[in-house]
Amino acid sequence: PGPKGGDRRNQGSVQFLLATPEKFGPKLGGYSILGDIRMNLVYKIIGGTAYTFVPPGQPGRQQQGPSYSTLDFGFEKAFGSSRKIVPVFFLEVTNLFNDQQAASSGNDYARWGLQAPRPDDKDFINYGDPAGRTRYYASPRQAYFGFRVSF
């Protein structure tokens, strides 16, 4: 019996959180520049999926595909959290460094490190790589920013 789909051997994450009080740091225009800040970083590392590698003339054995990692970032700054109306600037970035490790595994990956079609593949030569946008584990970097008001 080979590995089951989505079988992962290792994964982990580390999170860093920072929160500052309202009256923290130097003041500018009556507001503390470094006050009311919330920031977080989440680093995730995930082991590759398991698959069965079959060397020529030998029995199959279990291998593990490439691992990957991502770093997500969040930041928000409130302006006057002790008031009834609180404006907040926020920024969220997923996959901060835009790491898009290839999800390839299998015989071509294990034997030659190929994470895309073989260079001599006729469909690849004629049409390019049809899975070029979907062969990655991590989504491309996405950033969301805005302004919200609590009351």
PDB file of C-alpha atoms in Angstrom:
ATOM      1  CA  PRO A   1       0.000   0.000   0.000  1.00  0.00           C
ATOM      2  CA  GLY A   2       1.310   3.418  -1.001  1.00  0.00           C
ATOM      3  CA  PRO A   3       0.869   6.763   0.667  1.00  0.00           C
ATOM      4  CA  LYS A   4      -2.577   8.268   0.967  1.00  0.00           C
ATOM      5  CA  GLY A   5      -3.412  11.511  -0.821  1.00  0.00           C
ATOM      6  CA  GLY A   6      -2.470  14.586   1.200  1.00  0.00           C
ATOM      7  CA  ASP A   7      -0.265  12.523   3.533  1.00  0.00           C
ATOM      8  CA  ARG A   8       2.075  14.953   5.301  1.00  0.00           C
ATOM      9  CA  ARG A   9       4.836  13.896   7.629  1.00  0.00           C
ATOM     10  CA  ASN A  10       5.835  17.248   9.120  1.00  0.00           C
ATOM     11  CA  GLN A  11       4.401  20.676   9.596  1.00  0.00           C
ATOM     12  CA  GLY A  12       4.850  23.473  12.067  1.00  0.00           C
ATOM     13  CA  SER A  13       4.272  27.140  12.619  1.00  0.00           C
ATOM     14  CA  VAL A  14       5.678  29.972  14.698  1.00  0.00           C
ATOM     15  CA  GLN A  15       3.756  33.126  15.519  1.00  0.00           C
ATOM     16  CA  PHE A  16       5.020  36.502  16.733  1.00  0.00           C
ATOM     17  CA  LEU A  17       2.561  39.007  18.216  1.00  0.00           C
ATOM     18  CA  LEU A  18       3.125  42.618  19.197  1.00  0.00           C
ATOM     19  CA  ALA A  19       0.592  44.910  20.862  1.00  0.00           C
ATOM     20  CA  THR A  20       1.389  48.336  22.250  1.00  0.00           C
ATOM     21  CA  PRO A  21      -0.656  50.403  24.730  1.00  0.00           C
ATOM     22  CA  GLU A  22      -2.440  53.569  23.602  1.00  0.00           C
ATOM     23  CA  LYS A  23       0.087  55.963  25.163  1.00  0.00           C
ATOM     24  CA  PHE A  24       3.359  54.482  23.939  1.00  0.00           C
ATOM     25  CA  GLY A  25       6.290  56.190  22.240  1.00  0.00           C
ATOM     26  CA  PRO A  26       6.752  59.771  21.049  1.00  0.00           C
ATOM     27  CA  LYS A  27       3.759  62.017  20.371  1.00  0.00           C
ATOM     28  CA  LEU A  28       2.888  63.748  17.120  1.00  0.00           C
ATOM     29  CA  GLY A  29      -0.196  65.954  16.920  1.00  0.00           C
ATOM     30  CA  GLY A  30      -1.535  64.621  20.211  1.00  0.00           C
ATOM     31  CA  TYR A  31      -1.257  60.954  19.200  1.00  0.00           C
ATOM     32  CA  SER A  32       1.392  58.463  20.251  1.00  0.00           C
ATOM     33  CA  ILE A  33       3.059  57.325  17.030  1.00  0.00           C
ATOM     34  CA  LEU A  34       3.842  53.849  18.361  1.00  0.00           C
ATOM     35  CA  GLY A  35       0.697  53.512  20.483  1.00  0.00           C
ATOM     36  CA  ASP A  36      -2.251  51.223  19.669  1.00  0.00           C
ATOM     37  CA  ILE A  37      -0.308  49.059  17.224  1.00  0.00           C
ATOM     38  CA  ARG A  38      -1.123  45.402  16.638  1.00  0.00           C
ATOM     39  CA  MET A  39       1.270  43.365  14.538  1.00  0.00           C
ATOM     40  CA  ASN A  40       1.663  39.658  13.884  1.00  0.00           C
ATOM     41  CA  LEU A  41       3.861  37.358  11.823  1.00  0.00           C
ATOM     42  CA  VAL A  42       3.005  33.718  11.162  1.00  0.00           C
ATOM     43  CA  TYR A  43       5.690  31.449   9.689  1.00  0.00           C
ATOM     44  CA  LYS A  44       4.538  28.047   8.446  1.00  0.00           C
ATOM     45  CA  ILE A  45       6.687  25.185   7.205  1.00  0.00           C
ATOM     46  CA  ILE A  46       5.035  22.142   5.698  1.00  0.00           C
ATOM     47  CA  GLY A  47       6.698  18.897   4.635  1.00  0.00           C
ATOM     48  CA  GLY A  48       6.156  17.575   1.137  1.00  0.00           C
ATOM     49  CA  THR A  49       3.530  15.015   0.306  1.00  0.00           C
ATOM     50  CA  ALA A  50       4.438  11.355   0.293  1.00  0.00           C
ATOM     51  CA  TYR A  51       4.446   9.359  -2.921  1.00  0.00           C
ATOM     52  CA  THR A  52       5.742   6.014  -4.164  1.00  0.00           C
ATOM     53  CA  PHE A  53       8.953   6.169  -6.209  1.00  0.00           C
ATOM     54  CA  VAL A  54       9.641   3.206  -8.475  1.00  0.00           C
ATOM     55  CA  PRO A  55      13.274   3.070  -9.649  1.00  0.00           C
ATOM     56  CA  PRO A  56      13.827   1.086 -12.878  1.00  0.00           C
ATOM     57  CA  GLY A  57      14.010  -2.632 -12.092  1.00  0.00           C
ATOM     58  CA  GLN A  58      13.486  -2.169  -8.351  1.00  0.00           C
ATOM     59  CA  PRO A  59      10.495  -2.311  -6.039  1.00  0.00           C
ATOM     60  CA  GLY A  60       8.727   0.919  -5.175  1.00  0.00           C
ATOM     61  CA  ARG A  61       9.618   2.835  -2.051  1.00  0.00           C
ATOM     62  CA  GLN A  62       8.045   5.734  -0.260  1.00  0.00           C
ATOM     63  CA  GLN A  63       9.577   9.174  -0.853  1.00  0.00           C
ATOM     64  CA  GLN A  64       8.624  12.662   0.241  1.00  0.00           C
ATOM     65  CA  GLY A  65       8.204  15.609  -2.120  1.00  0.00           C
ATOM     66  CA  PRO A  66       9.679  19.070  -1.547  1.00  0.00           C
ATOM     67  CA  SER A  67       8.668  20.992   1.564  1.00  0.00           C
ATOM     68  CA  TYR A  68       7.604  24.620   1.494  1.00  0.00           C
ATOM     69  CA  SER A  69       7.121  27.563   3.835  1.00  0.00           C
ATOM     70  CA  THR A  70       5.242  30.857   3.936  1.00  0.00           C
ATOM     71  CA  LEU A  71       5.264  33.997   6.067  1.00  0.00           C
ATOM     72  CA  ASP A  72       2.069  35.999   6.661  1.00  0.00           C
ATOM     73  CA  PHE A  73       2.104  39.533   8.067  1.00  0.00           C
ATOM     74  CA  GLY A  74      -0.600  41.628   9.713  1.00  0.00           C
ATOM     75  CA  PHE A  75      -0.473  45.215  10.989  1.00  0.00           C
ATOM     76  CA  GLU A  76      -3.029  47.658  12.314  1.00  0.00           C
ATOM     77  CA  LYS A  77      -2.785  51.089  13.898  1.00  0.00           C
ATOM     78  CA  ALA A  78      -5.697  52.566  15.847  1.00  0.00           C
ATOM     79  CA  PHE A  79      -5.986  56.302  16.416  1.00  0.00           C
ATOM     80  CA  GLY A  80      -7.421  57.080  19.840  1.00  0.00           C
ATOM     81  CA  SER A  81      -8.851  53.772  21.073  1.00  0.00           C
ATOM     82  CA  SER A  82     -10.251  55.412  24.231  1.00  0.00           C
ATOM     83  CA  ARG A  83     -12.673  57.569  22.201  1.00  0.00           C
ATOM     84  CA  LYS A  84     -16.145  56.563  21.011  1.00  0.00           C
ATOM     85  CA  ILE A  85     -15.163  56.646  17.330  1.00  0.00           C
ATOM     86  CA  VAL A  86     -11.902  54.838  16.549  1.00  0.00           C
ATOM     87  CA  PRO A  87     -10.376  54.978  13.058  1.00  0.00           C
ATOM     88  CA  VAL A  88      -8.008  52.078  12.270  1.00  0.00           C
ATOM     89  CA  PHE A  89      -5.535  51.609   9.418  1.00  0.00           C
ATOM     90  CA  PHE A  90      -4.776  47.955   8.599  1.00  0.00           C
ATOM     91  CA  LEU A  91      -2.519  45.931   6.315  1.00  0.00           C
ATOM     92  CA  GLU A  92      -2.552  42.159   5.803  1.00  0.00           C
ATOM     93  CA  VAL A  93      -0.128  40.339   3.526  1.00  0.00           C
ATOM     94  CA  THR A  94      -0.317  36.619   2.875  1.00  0.00           C
ATOM     95  CA  ASN A  95       2.826  34.882   1.598  1.00  0.00           C
ATOM     96  CA  LEU A  96       4.927  37.989   2.272  1.00  0.00           C
ATOM     97  CA  PHE A  97       8.020  36.808   0.332  1.00  0.00           C
ATOM     98  CA  ASN A  98       5.917  35.317  -2.500  1.00  0.00           C
ATOM     99  CA  ASP A  99       7.442  31.850  -2.061  1.00  0.00           C
ATOM    100  CA  GLN A 100       5.594  29.516  -4.411  1.00  0.00           C
ATOM    101  CA  GLN A 101       7.366  26.211  -4.017  1.00  0.00           C
ATOM    102  CA  ALA A 102       6.487  23.688  -6.666  1.00  0.00           C
ATOM    103  CA  ALA A 103       4.175  20.908  -5.594  1.00  0.00           C
ATOM    104  CA  SER A 104       5.783  18.401  -7.929  1.00  0.00           C
ATOM    105  CA  SER A 105       6.689  14.979  -6.752  1.00  0.00           C
ATOM    106  CA  GLY A 106       6.860  11.609  -8.396  1.00  0.00           C
ATOM    107  CA  ASN A 107       9.395   9.770 -10.488  1.00  0.00           C
ATOM    108  CA  ASP A 108      10.572  12.745 -12.583  1.00  0.00           C
ATOM    109  CA  TYR A 109      11.100  14.811  -9.445  1.00  0.00           C
ATOM    110  CA  ALA A 110      12.929  12.023  -7.595  1.00  0.00           C
ATOM    111  CA  ARG A 111      15.142  11.036 -10.525  1.00  0.00           C
ATOM    112  CA  TRP A 112      15.964  14.374 -12.127  1.00  0.00           C
ATOM    113  CA  GLY A 113      14.499  17.102  -9.936  1.00  0.00           C
ATOM    114  CA  LEU A 114      11.957  18.036 -12.616  1.00  0.00           C
ATOM    115  CA  GLN A 115       9.053  20.054 -11.277  1.00  0.00           C
ATOM    116  CA  ALA A 116       7.528  20.792 -14.662  1.00  0.00           C
ATOM    117  CA  PRO A 117       6.953  18.786 -17.851  1.00  0.00           C
ATOM    118  CA  ARG A 118       9.987  17.223 -19.495  1.00  0.00           C
ATOM    119  CA  PRO A 119      11.696  19.588 -21.969  1.00  0.00           C
ATOM    120  CA  ASP A 120      11.128  17.116 -24.818  1.00  0.00           C
ATOM    121  CA  ASP A 121       7.394  16.712 -24.095  1.00  0.00           C
ATOM    122  CA  LYS A 122       5.541  17.490 -27.377  1.00  0.00           C
ATOM    123  CA  ASP A 123       2.592  19.186 -25.657  1.00  0.00           C
ATOM    124  CA  PHE A 124       4.996  21.330 -23.622  1.00  0.00           C
ATOM    125  CA  ILE A 125       6.915  22.321 -26.775  1.00  0.00           C
ATOM    126  CA  ASN A 126       3.712  23.181 -28.672  1.00  0.00           C
ATOM    127  CA  TYR A 127       1.554  24.744 -25.958  1.00  0.00           C
ATOM    128  CA  GLY A 128       3.779  25.591 -22.987  1.00  0.00           C
ATOM    129  CA  ASP A 129       3.075  24.466 -19.461  1.00  0.00           C
ATOM    130  CA  PRO A 130      -0.710  24.247 -18.943  1.00  0.00           C
ATOM    131  CA  ALA A 131      -0.315  23.734 -15.188  1.00  0.00           C
ATOM    132  CA  GLY A 132       2.240  26.524 -14.760  1.00  0.00           C
ATOM    133  CA  ARG A 133      -0.142  28.607 -12.654  1.00  0.00           C
ATOM    134  CA  THR A 134      -1.526  25.747 -10.565  1.00  0.00           C
ATOM    135  CA  ARG A 135       1.450  23.541  -9.800  1.00  0.00           C
ATOM    136  CA  TYR A 136       2.362  25.435  -6.624  1.00  0.00           C
ATOM    137  CA  TYR A 137       1.411  24.805  -3.003  1.00  0.00           C
ATOM    138  CA  ALA A 138       1.344  28.390  -1.772  1.00  0.00           C
ATOM    139  CA  SER A 139      -0.857  31.061  -3.318  1.00  0.00           C
ATOM    140  CA  PRO A 140       0.853  34.146  -4.740  1.00  0.00           C
ATOM    141  CA  ARG A 141       1.395  37.093  -2.408  1.00  0.00           C
ATOM    142  CA  GLN A 142      -1.782  39.027  -1.694  1.00  0.00           C
ATOM    143  CA  ALA A 143      -1.985  42.327   0.170  1.00  0.00           C
ATOM    144  CA  TYR A 144      -5.082  43.861   1.710  1.00  0.00           C
ATOM    145  CA  PHE A 145      -5.046  47.306   3.213  1.00  0.00           C
ATOM    146  CA  GLY A 146      -7.675  49.754   4.241  1.00  0.00           C
ATOM    147  CA  PHE A 147      -9.218  51.973   6.794  1.00  0.00           C
ATOM    148  CA  ARG A 148     -12.076  51.050   9.098  1.00  0.00           C
ATOM    149  CA  VAL A 149     -13.975  52.925  11.773  1.00  0.00           C
ATOM    150  CA  SER A 150     -15.350  51.426  14.989  1.00  0.00           C
ATOM    151  CA  PHE A 151     -18.078  53.242  16.917  1.00  0.00           C
TER     152      PHE A 151
END
